[in-house]
Amino acid sequence: MRSTLNPNRALHKIQRAYRVNFNHYIRNYSAPVAGAIPLSKQKYVPTSGTYPKGFLASGIYVGVKPANTQFPDLALLASETPCSGAAVFTKNKFQAAPVTVSRQVLEHRSGEGIRAIIINSGCANAVTGKGGLDDASAMGYAVDTCFNSSRSSTPGSGSTLVMSTGVIGQRLPISKILAAIPTAHSSLSAAHTDWLLAARAICTTDTFPKLLSRTFTLPSTPGTTYSLAGMTKGAGMIHPNMATLLGMLFTDAPVPAKTLEPLLTHVVDRSFNAISVDGDTSTNDTLAFLANGAAGGEPVTSLDSADGKAITEVVASFAQQLSQLVVRDGEGATKFVRVRVINAPSFPDARKIASTIARSPLVKTALYGKDANWGRILCAIGYTDGLSPGAVVPEKTSVSFVPADRSEPLKLLVKGEPETVDEIRAAKILEDEDLEILVDLGGGERKEGREEASYWFCDFSHASFLSCPSIARSFAS
């Protein structure tokens, strides 16, 4: 495996892969080159990164879909040494073959000894029967062979997690993929350009690749710098119930699987499980987290320890930023909205209300129309299911718009009483791309209620369901 890639060659690969015309609002098979990414989205694409020690990445062209003649569509992320792993998966009952295979791998190994993640775009390998399971297993086996990893015939005995994304109900061109995996392996690199190519290779209708990295320290080893990297993909079929489409986190901090699993569970409920684009939960949703400990230090064995609390805060904040990129790329979206519910009797109550508002088509369309129709927000609060008794008291409930510049909130409803809305200021606030909806429950019936939760979502526009789905489907042939 090489550790560097000629920058000119990498740039040429990226330019060839993503040359595309943006004269019209078109969702493409894969994210375009830097120069063709919509101007409003270019600021989200990193030009450099700080990646975890011992992790390598590659993104290559296979041609999973016949219509794809040049775009990278196979990504490989790997650790130079076996590492700890954890993942959360979709709760959709039609779970894709890669979900089943990856779950088996983690269960068989108790989350230890994981070596890599292989991802293809262009075909979801979902609802494909036994043949689809065989294909997913074959992908993992091919990667294991590249690392000379031992495995038995027992299902899940490999060391590679498998992910797929794309059209549901079609078989993978497995021979083409298997033939390309050795090239993906030999192309592995620590360079930023290859991490970016991998992030682009997993895209489908995304308009930009979603990649982040950062450094952090832990209290027990203040002199050691750790790194955290993550990539995700998604623009439609986003309302996760365990993760969102596909996402991967990597760190060189020493976190064993028994700590990594509860850490990921805590983090996902505050990030990838707190975003919504269209209210649909995919068959393939997977978020994986690998830790190889390559930077050294004492293992984080408890989330209650100082190190455990510190890494939880770091990863939660990072995962929120990463997941929010999916919302910013929502199909047809013109708004990025945070709904924040405060002073709730419990975190589940706050989260359920935030989720209901984020999923409301009436709220989404009002925001697209730049209409300060707070009645739709109140309506969504009122029909939220599963709340604890007394969680919502109309006479205590307040709703406000918080402008993007964080200036004085525009009060719409105060303790159940409607405010006289400054329509001119409301229109100005709704002109911005970013908006926060603040819902204050006033503690509900129990005055001690002080819990809060946030959800991030986008609006519904004309393009949300007219242009994008048909374009995505057109690549099936």
mmCIF file of N, CA and C in Angstrom, residues 163-265:
data_model
loop_
_atom_site.group_PDB
_atom_site.id
_atom_site.type_symbol
_atom_site.label_atom_id
_atom_site.label_comp_id
_atom_site.label_asym_id
_atom_site.label_seq_id
_atom_site.Cartn_x
_atom_site.Cartn_y
_atom_site.Cartn_z
ATOM 1 N N MET A 163 -20.819 -1.871 2.788
ATOM 2 C CA MET A 163 -21.917 -0.926 2.612
ATOM 3 C C MET A 163 -22.201 -0.745 1.132
ATOM 4 N N SER A 164 -23.461 -0.499 0.818
ATOM 5 C CA SER A 164 -23.870 -0.229 -0.561
ATOM 6 C C SER A 164 -24.940 0.852 -0.546
ATOM 7 N N THR A 165 -25.005 1.638 -1.604
ATOM 8 C CA THR A 165 -26.036 2.671 -1.718
ATOM 9 C C THR A 165 -26.400 2.872 -3.182
ATOM 10 N N GLY A 166 -27.671 3.115 -3.434
ATOM 11 C CA GLY A 166 -28.115 3.299 -4.810
ATOM 12 C C GLY A 166 -29.533 2.798 -4.981
ATOM 13 N N VAL A 167 -29.822 2.285 -6.148
ATOM 14 C CA VAL A 167 -31.172 1.825 -6.477
ATOM 15 C C VAL A 167 -31.469 0.496 -5.790
ATOM 16 N N ILE A 168 -32.672 0.385 -5.220
ATOM 17 C CA ILE A 168 -33.116 -0.818 -4.521
ATOM 18 C C ILE A 168 -33.660 -1.851 -5.507
ATOM 19 N N GLY A 169 -33.449 -3.132 -5.206
ATOM 20 C CA GLY A 169 -34.068 -4.211 -5.972
ATOM 21 C C GLY A 169 -33.279 -4.707 -7.154
ATOM 22 N N GLN A 170 -32.030 -4.297 -7.270
ATOM 23 C CA GLN A 170 -31.197 -4.754 -8.380
ATOM 24 C C GLN A 170 -29.927 -5.399 -7.837
ATOM 25 N N ARG A 171 -29.452 -6.435 -8.530
ATOM 26 C CA ARG A 171 -28.230 -7.132 -8.135
ATOM 27 C C ARG A 171 -26.991 -6.327 -8.530
ATOM 28 N N LEU A 172 -25.977 -6.476 -7.746
ATOM 29 C CA LEU A 172 -24.696 -5.845 -8.050
ATOM 30 C C LEU A 172 -24.024 -6.523 -9.250
ATOM 31 N N PRO A 173 -23.251 -5.770 -10.046
ATOM 32 C CA PRO A 173 -22.376 -6.394 -11.045
ATOM 33 C C PRO A 173 -21.147 -6.917 -10.302
ATOM 34 N N ILE A 174 -21.340 -7.984 -9.558
ATOM 35 C CA ILE A 174 -20.358 -8.405 -8.564
ATOM 36 C C ILE A 174 -19.006 -8.763 -9.179
ATOM 37 N N SER A 175 -19.002 -9.305 -10.382
ATOM 38 C CA SER A 175 -17.720 -9.659 -10.998
ATOM 39 C C SER A 175 -16.858 -8.426 -11.220
ATOM 40 N N LYS A 176 -17.468 -7.347 -11.677
ATOM 41 C CA LYS A 176 -16.732 -6.105 -11.898
ATOM 42 C C LYS A 176 -16.183 -5.554 -10.585
ATOM 43 N N ILE A 177 -16.998 -5.622 -9.535
ATOM 44 C CA ILE A 177 -16.577 -5.092 -8.241
ATOM 45 C C ILE A 177 -15.432 -5.916 -7.665
ATOM 46 N N LEU A 178 -15.569 -7.227 -7.704
ATOM 47 C CA LEU A 178 -14.523 -8.098 -7.149
ATOM 48 C C LEU A 178 -13.205 -7.926 -7.899
ATOM 49 N N ALA A 179 -13.299 -7.740 -9.200
ATOM 50 C CA ALA A 179 -12.088 -7.555 -10.003
ATOM 51 C C ALA A 179 -11.392 -6.241 -9.681
ATOM 52 N N ALA A 180 -12.163 -5.253 -9.201
ATOM 53 C CA ALA A 180 -11.607 -3.926 -8.929
ATOM 54 C C ALA A 180 -11.069 -3.777 -7.509
ATOM 55 N N ILE A 181 -11.454 -4.650 -6.604
ATOM 56 C CA ILE A 181 -11.054 -4.498 -5.205
ATOM 57 C C ILE A 181 -9.533 -4.515 -5.015
ATOM 58 N N PRO A 182 -8.763 -5.364 -5.692
ATOM 59 C CA PRO A 182 -7.300 -5.274 -5.548
ATOM 60 C C PRO A 182 -6.748 -3.902 -5.948
ATOM 61 N N THR A 183 -7.357 -3.258 -6.945
ATOM 62 C CA THR A 183 -6.924 -1.910 -7.335
ATOM 63 C C THR A 183 -7.257 -0.912 -6.243
ATOM 64 N N ALA A 184 -8.430 -1.049 -5.632
ATOM 65 C CA ALA A 184 -8.798 -0.171 -4.521
ATOM 66 C C ALA A 184 -7.804 -0.335 -3.377
ATOM 67 N N HIS A 185 -7.380 -1.571 -3.132
ATOM 68 C CA HIS A 185 -6.422 -1.853 -2.071
ATOM 69 C C HIS A 185 -5.057 -1.240 -2.379
ATOM 70 N N SER A 186 -4.571 -1.415 -3.585
ATOM 71 C CA SER A 186 -3.258 -0.883 -3.955
ATOM 72 C C SER A 186 -3.258 0.642 -4.043
ATOM 73 N N SER A 187 -4.442 1.239 -4.147
ATOM 74 C CA SER A 187 -4.561 2.696 -4.236
ATOM 75 C C SER A 187 -4.718 3.360 -2.874
ATOM 76 N N LEU A 188 -4.760 2.573 -1.799
ATOM 77 C CA LEU A 188 -4.943 3.142 -0.466
ATOM 78 C C LEU A 188 -3.852 4.157 -0.137
ATOM 79 N N SER A 189 -4.256 5.268 0.455
ATOM 80 C CA SER A 189 -3.331 6.353 0.737
ATOM 81 C C SER A 189 -3.801 7.145 1.941
ATOM 82 N N ALA A 190 -2.864 7.829 2.585
ATOM 83 C CA ALA A 190 -3.197 8.699 3.708
ATOM 84 C C ALA A 190 -3.426 10.133 3.256
ATOM 85 N N ALA A 191 -3.275 10.397 1.963
ATOM 86 C CA ALA A 191 -3.367 11.760 1.447
ATOM 87 C C ALA A 191 -4.802 12.283 1.468
ATOM 88 N N HIS A 192 -4.938 13.583 1.656
ATOM 89 C CA HIS A 192 -6.255 14.214 1.652
ATOM 90 C C HIS A 192 -6.994 13.962 0.344
ATOM 91 N N THR A 193 -6.281 14.002 -0.773
ATOM 92 C CA THR A 193 -6.935 13.803 -2.068
ATOM 93 C C THR A 193 -7.621 12.448 -2.155
ATOM 94 N N ASP A 194 -7.030 11.428 -1.520
ATOM 95 C CA ASP A 194 -7.643 10.099 -1.580
ATOM 96 C C ASP A 194 -8.796 9.953 -0.602
ATOM 97 N N TRP A 195 -8.725 10.632 0.535
ATOM 98 C CA TRP A 195 -9.886 10.664 1.422
ATOM 99 C C TRP A 195 -11.051 11.348 0.715
ATOM 100 N N LEU A 196 -10.745 12.402 -0.020
ATOM 101 C CA LEU A 196 -11.799 13.114 -0.737
ATOM 102 C C LEU A 196 -12.358 12.271 -1.876
ATOM 103 N N LEU A 197 -11.499 11.528 -2.570
ATOM 104 C CA LEU A 197 -11.985 10.632 -3.626
ATOM 105 C C LEU A 197 -12.892 9.547 -3.048
ATOM 106 N N ALA A 198 -12.538 9.037 -1.873
ATOM 107 C CA ALA A 198 -13.383 8.033 -1.228
ATOM 108 C C ALA A 198 -14.737 8.636 -0.872
ATOM 109 N N ALA A 199 -14.724 9.867 -0.346
ATOM 110 C CA ALA A 199 -15.982 10.533 0.003
ATOM 111 C C ALA A 199 -16.830 10.767 -1.235
ATOM 112 N N ARG A 200 -16.199 11.008 -2.357
ATOM 113 C CA ARG A 200 -16.933 11.229 -3.599
ATOM 114 C C ARG A 200 -17.428 9.914 -4.194
ATOM 115 N N ALA A 201 -16.684 8.855 -3.985
ATOM 116 C CA ALA A 201 -17.075 7.565 -4.555
ATOM 117 C C ALA A 201 -18.348 7.007 -3.938
ATOM 118 N N ILE A 202 -18.701 7.440 -2.730
ATOM 119 C CA ILE A 202 -19.913 6.921 -2.087
ATOM 120 C C ILE A 202 -21.141 7.779 -2.386
ATOM 121 N N CYS A 203 -20.972 8.866 -3.139
ATOM 122 C CA CYS A 203 -22.091 9.759 -3.436
ATOM 123 C C CYS A 203 -23.037 9.175 -4.481
ATOM 124 N N THR A 204 -24.287 9.573 -4.410
ATOM 125 C CA THR A 204 -25.262 9.236 -5.457
ATOM 126 C C THR A 204 -25.862 10.537 -5.983
ATOM 127 N N THR A 205 -26.921 11.031 -5.355
ATOM 128 C CA THR A 205 -27.504 12.297 -5.814
ATOM 129 C C THR A 205 -26.942 13.498 -5.063
ATOM 130 N N ASP A 206 -25.910 13.287 -4.263
ATOM 131 C CA ASP A 206 -25.269 14.383 -3.544
ATOM 132 C C ASP A 206 -24.694 15.391 -4.542
ATOM 133 N N THR A 207 -24.700 16.662 -4.164
ATOM 134 C CA THR A 207 -24.071 17.669 -5.014
ATOM 135 C C THR A 207 -22.659 18.007 -4.548
ATOM 136 N N PHE A 208 -22.279 17.511 -3.365
ATOM 137 C CA PHE A 208 -20.901 17.694 -2.911
ATOM 138 C C PHE A 208 -20.522 16.566 -1.956
ATOM 139 N N PRO A 209 -19.212 16.212 -1.916
ATOM 140 C CA PRO A 209 -18.765 15.164 -0.993
ATOM 141 C C PRO A 209 -18.743 15.690 0.428
ATOM 142 N N LYS A 210 -19.035 14.826 1.382
ATOM 143 C CA LYS A 210 -19.174 15.232 2.776
ATOM 144 C C LYS A 210 -18.072 14.583 3.605
ATOM 145 N N LEU A 211 -17.052 15.370 3.925
ATOM 146 C CA LEU A 211 -15.853 14.884 4.600
ATOM 147 C C LEU A 211 -15.409 15.913 5.629
ATOM 148 N N LEU A 212 -15.117 15.457 6.851
ATOM 149 C CA LEU A 212 -14.624 16.334 7.908
ATOM 150 C C LEU A 212 -13.490 15.652 8.660
ATOM 151 N N SER A 213 -12.628 16.444 9.279
ATOM 152 C CA SER A 213 -11.596 15.905 10.161
ATOM 153 C C SER A 213 -11.245 16.958 11.206
ATOM 154 N N ARG A 214 -10.708 16.503 12.337
ATOM 155 C CA ARG A 214 -10.305 17.413 13.394
ATOM 156 C C ARG A 214 -9.331 16.698 14.335
ATOM 157 N N THR A 215 -8.685 17.454 15.205
ATOM 158 C CA THR A 215 -7.818 16.883 16.218
ATOM 159 C C THR A 215 -8.400 17.174 17.595
ATOM 160 N N PHE A 216 -7.961 16.405 18.599
ATOM 161 C CA PHE A 216 -8.422 16.616 19.969
ATOM 162 C C PHE A 216 -7.426 15.989 20.936
ATOM 163 N N THR A 217 -7.566 16.302 22.204
ATOM 164 C CA THR A 217 -6.743 15.695 23.243
ATOM 165 C C THR A 217 -7.656 15.094 24.307
ATOM 166 N N LEU A 218 -7.062 14.245 25.148
ATOM 167 C CA LEU A 218 -7.791 13.637 26.247
ATOM 168 C C LEU A 218 -7.109 13.999 27.566
ATOM 169 N N PRO A 219 -7.869 14.117 28.655
ATOM 170 C CA PRO A 219 -7.298 14.556 29.937
ATOM 171 C C PRO A 219 -6.124 13.718 30.426
ATOM 172 N N SER A 220 -6.149 12.396 30.184
ATOM 173 C CA SER A 220 -5.089 11.538 30.707
ATOM 174 C C SER A 220 -3.776 11.691 29.950
ATOM 175 N N THR A 221 -3.854 12.166 28.709
ATOM 176 C CA THR A 221 -2.642 12.321 27.888
ATOM 177 C C THR A 221 -2.698 13.661 27.167
ATOM 178 N N PRO A 222 -2.580 14.774 27.898
ATOM 179 C CA PRO A 222 -2.718 16.099 27.283
ATOM 180 C C PRO A 222 -1.667 16.395 26.220
ATOM 181 N N GLY A 223 -0.543 15.682 26.266
ATOM 182 C CA GLY A 223 0.503 15.914 25.280
ATOM 183 C C GLY A 223 0.336 15.128 24.002
ATOM 184 N N THR A 224 -0.689 14.278 23.931
ATOM 185 C CA THR A 224 -0.938 13.454 22.739
ATOM 186 C C THR A 224 -2.088 14.038 21.922
ATOM 187 N N THR A 225 -1.832 14.215 20.652
ATOM 188 C CA THR A 225 -2.873 14.731 19.761
ATOM 189 C C THR A 225 -3.530 13.577 19.016
ATOM 190 N N TYR A 226 -4.828 13.464 19.150
ATOM 191 C CA TYR A 226 -5.596 12.440 18.446
ATOM 192 C C TYR A 226 -6.334 13.081 17.275
ATOM 193 N N SER A 227 -6.690 12.260 16.315
ATOM 194 C CA SER A 227 -7.430 12.744 15.143
ATOM 195 C C SER A 227 -8.739 11.988 14.989
ATOM 196 N N LEU A 228 -9.703 12.673 14.420
ATOM 197 C CA LEU A 228 -11.029 12.111 14.158
ATOM 198 C C LEU A 228 -11.431 12.527 12.759
ATOM 199 N N ALA A 229 -11.826 11.562 11.939
ATOM 200 C CA ALA A 229 -12.267 11.857 10.574
ATOM 201 C C ALA A 229 -13.604 11.185 10.329
ATOM 202 N N GLY A 230 -14.374 11.750 9.419
ATOM 203 C CA GLY A 230 -15.659 11.153 9.090
ATOM 204 C C GLY A 230 -16.117 11.546 7.706
ATOM 205 N N MET A 231 -16.867 10.669 7.087
ATOM 206 C CA MET A 231 -17.494 10.973 5.814
ATOM 207 C C MET A 231 -18.894 10.397 5.817
ATOM 208 N N THR A 232 -19.755 10.995 5.036
ATOM 209 C CA THR A 232 -21.121 10.524 4.943
ATOM 210 C C THR A 232 -21.661 10.843 3.562
ATOM 211 N N LYS A 233 -22.776 10.242 3.218
ATOM 212 C CA LYS A 233 -23.435 10.558 1.967
ATOM 213 C C LYS A 233 -24.932 10.554 2.194
ATOM 214 N N GLY A 234 -25.624 11.343 1.406
ATOM 215 C CA GLY A 234 -27.072 11.362 1.511
ATOM 216 C C GLY A 234 -27.617 12.706 1.093
ATOM 217 N N ALA A 235 -28.761 12.671 0.435
ATOM 218 C CA ALA A 235 -29.454 13.882 0.031
ATOM 219 C C ALA A 235 -30.954 13.636 0.020
ATOM 220 N N GLY A 236 -31.353 12.367 -0.108
ATOM 221 C CA GLY A 236 -32.758 12.000 -0.100
ATOM 222 C C GLY A 236 -32.939 10.691 0.653
ATOM 223 N N MET A 237 -34.188 10.327 0.943
ATOM 224 C CA MET A 237 -34.527 9.173 1.771
ATOM 225 C C MET A 237 -33.821 9.297 3.118
ATOM 226 N N ILE A 238 -34.022 10.477 3.745
ATOM 227 C CA ILE A 238 -33.338 10.773 5.002
ATOM 228 C C ILE A 238 -34.348 11.047 6.099
ATOM 229 N N HIS A 239 -34.606 10.117 6.932
ATOM 230 C CA HIS A 239 -35.223 10.322 8.235
ATOM 231 C C HIS A 239 -34.847 9.098 9.036
ATOM 232 N N PRO A 240 -33.632 9.088 9.574
ATOM 233 C CA PRO A 240 -33.059 7.878 10.148
ATOM 234 C C PRO A 240 -33.742 7.420 11.414
ATOM 235 N N ASN A 241 -33.659 6.120 11.629
ATOM 236 C CA ASN A 241 -34.148 5.542 12.859
ATOM 237 C C ASN A 241 -33.025 4.785 13.551
ATOM 238 N N MET A 242 -31.850 4.818 12.990
ATOM 239 C CA MET A 242 -30.641 4.326 13.631
ATOM 240 C C MET A 242 -29.421 5.057 13.116
ATOM 241 N N ALA A 243 -29.413 5.437 11.869
ATOM 242 C CA ALA A 243 -28.287 6.164 11.297
ATOM 243 C C ALA A 243 -28.824 6.960 10.124
ATOM 244 N N THR A 244 -28.004 7.343 9.179
ATOM 245 C CA THR A 244 -28.514 8.005 7.984
ATOM 246 C C THR A 244 -27.784 7.523 6.765
ATOM 247 N N LEU A 245 -28.488 6.951 5.843
ATOM 248 C CA LEU A 245 -27.844 6.417 4.662
ATOM 249 C C LEU A 245 -26.517 5.798 5.050
ATOM 250 N N LEU A 246 -25.391 6.384 4.618
ATOM 251 C CA LEU A 246 -24.101 5.802 4.978
ATOM 252 C C LEU A 246 -23.239 6.836 5.680
ATOM 253 N N GLY A 247 -22.557 6.427 6.729
ATOM 254 C CA GLY A 247 -21.632 7.300 7.435
ATOM 255 C C GLY A 247 -20.538 6.490 8.091
ATOM 256 N N MET A 248 -19.350 7.066 8.167
ATOM 257 C CA MET A 248 -18.200 6.395 8.761
ATOM 258 C C MET A 248 -17.400 7.374 9.595
ATOM 259 N N LEU A 249 -16.992 6.947 10.790
ATOM 260 C CA LEU A 249 -16.136 7.721 11.667
ATOM 261 C C LEU A 249 -14.872 6.922 11.938
ATOM 262 N N PHE A 250 -13.743 7.616 12.055
ATOM 263 C CA PHE A 250 -12.463 6.948 12.285
ATOM 264 C C PHE A 250 -11.648 7.759 13.281
ATOM 265 N N THR A 251 -11.005 7.084 14.225
ATOM 266 C CA THR A 251 -10.122 7.773 15.156
ATOM 267 C C THR A 251 -8.917 6.908 15.484
ATOM 268 N N ASP A 252 -7.795 7.570 15.805
ATOM 269 C CA ASP A 252 -6.597 6.852 16.237
ATOM 270 C C ASP A 252 -6.490 6.828 17.754
ATOM 271 N N ALA A 253 -7.552 7.224 18.450
ATOM 272 C CA ALA A 253 -7.598 7.130 19.915
ATOM 273 C C ALA A 253 -7.838 5.676 20.315
ATOM 274 N N PRO A 254 -7.342 5.264 21.484
ATOM 275 C CA PRO A 254 -7.509 3.866 21.922
ATOM 276 C C PRO A 254 -8.869 3.641 22.596
ATOM 277 N N VAL A 255 -9.850 3.249 21.817
ATOM 278 C CA VAL A 255 -11.197 3.022 22.348
ATOM 279 C C VAL A 255 -11.613 1.592 22.032
ATOM 280 N N PRO A 256 -11.669 0.703 23.013
ATOM 281 C CA PRO A 256 -12.081 -0.680 22.760
ATOM 282 C C PRO A 256 -13.548 -0.766 22.375
ATOM 283 N N ALA A 257 -13.926 -1.879 21.758
ATOM 284 C CA ALA A 257 -15.287 -2.050 21.248
ATOM 285 C C ALA A 257 -16.340 -1.916 22.338
ATOM 286 N N LYS A 258 -16.040 -2.393 23.545
ATOM 287 C CA LYS A 258 -17.041 -2.338 24.620
ATOM 288 C C LYS A 258 -17.355 -0.897 25.027
ATOM 289 N N THR A 259 -16.437 0.036 24.726
ATOM 290 C CA THR A 259 -16.702 1.451 24.973
ATOM 291 C C THR A 259 -17.219 2.130 23.720
ATOM 292 N N LEU A 260 -16.736 1.683 22.575
ATOM 293 C CA LEU A 260 -17.099 2.300 21.306
ATOM 294 C C LEU A 260 -18.588 2.162 21.014
ATOM 295 N N GLU A 261 -19.156 1.015 21.338
ATOM 296 C CA GLU A 261 -20.575 0.774 21.036
ATOM 297 C C GLU A 261 -21.506 1.720 21.785
ATOM 298 N N PRO A 262 -21.389 1.843 23.140
ATOM 299 C CA PRO A 262 -22.275 2.813 23.827
ATOM 300 C C PRO A 262 -21.961 4.256 23.453
ATOM 301 N N LEU A 263 -20.699 4.538 23.129
ATOM 302 C CA LEU A 263 -20.348 5.882 22.688
ATOM 303 C C LEU A 263 -21.092 6.226 21.407
ATOM 304 N N LEU A 264 -21.087 5.324 20.447
ATOM 305 C CA LEU A 264 -21.765 5.569 19.176
ATOM 306 C C LEU A 264 -23.273 5.683 19.370
ATOM 307 N N THR A 265 -23.834 4.846 20.229
ATOM 308 C CA THR A 265 -25.272 4.897 20.493
ATOM 309 C C THR A 265 -25.675 6.255 21.063
#
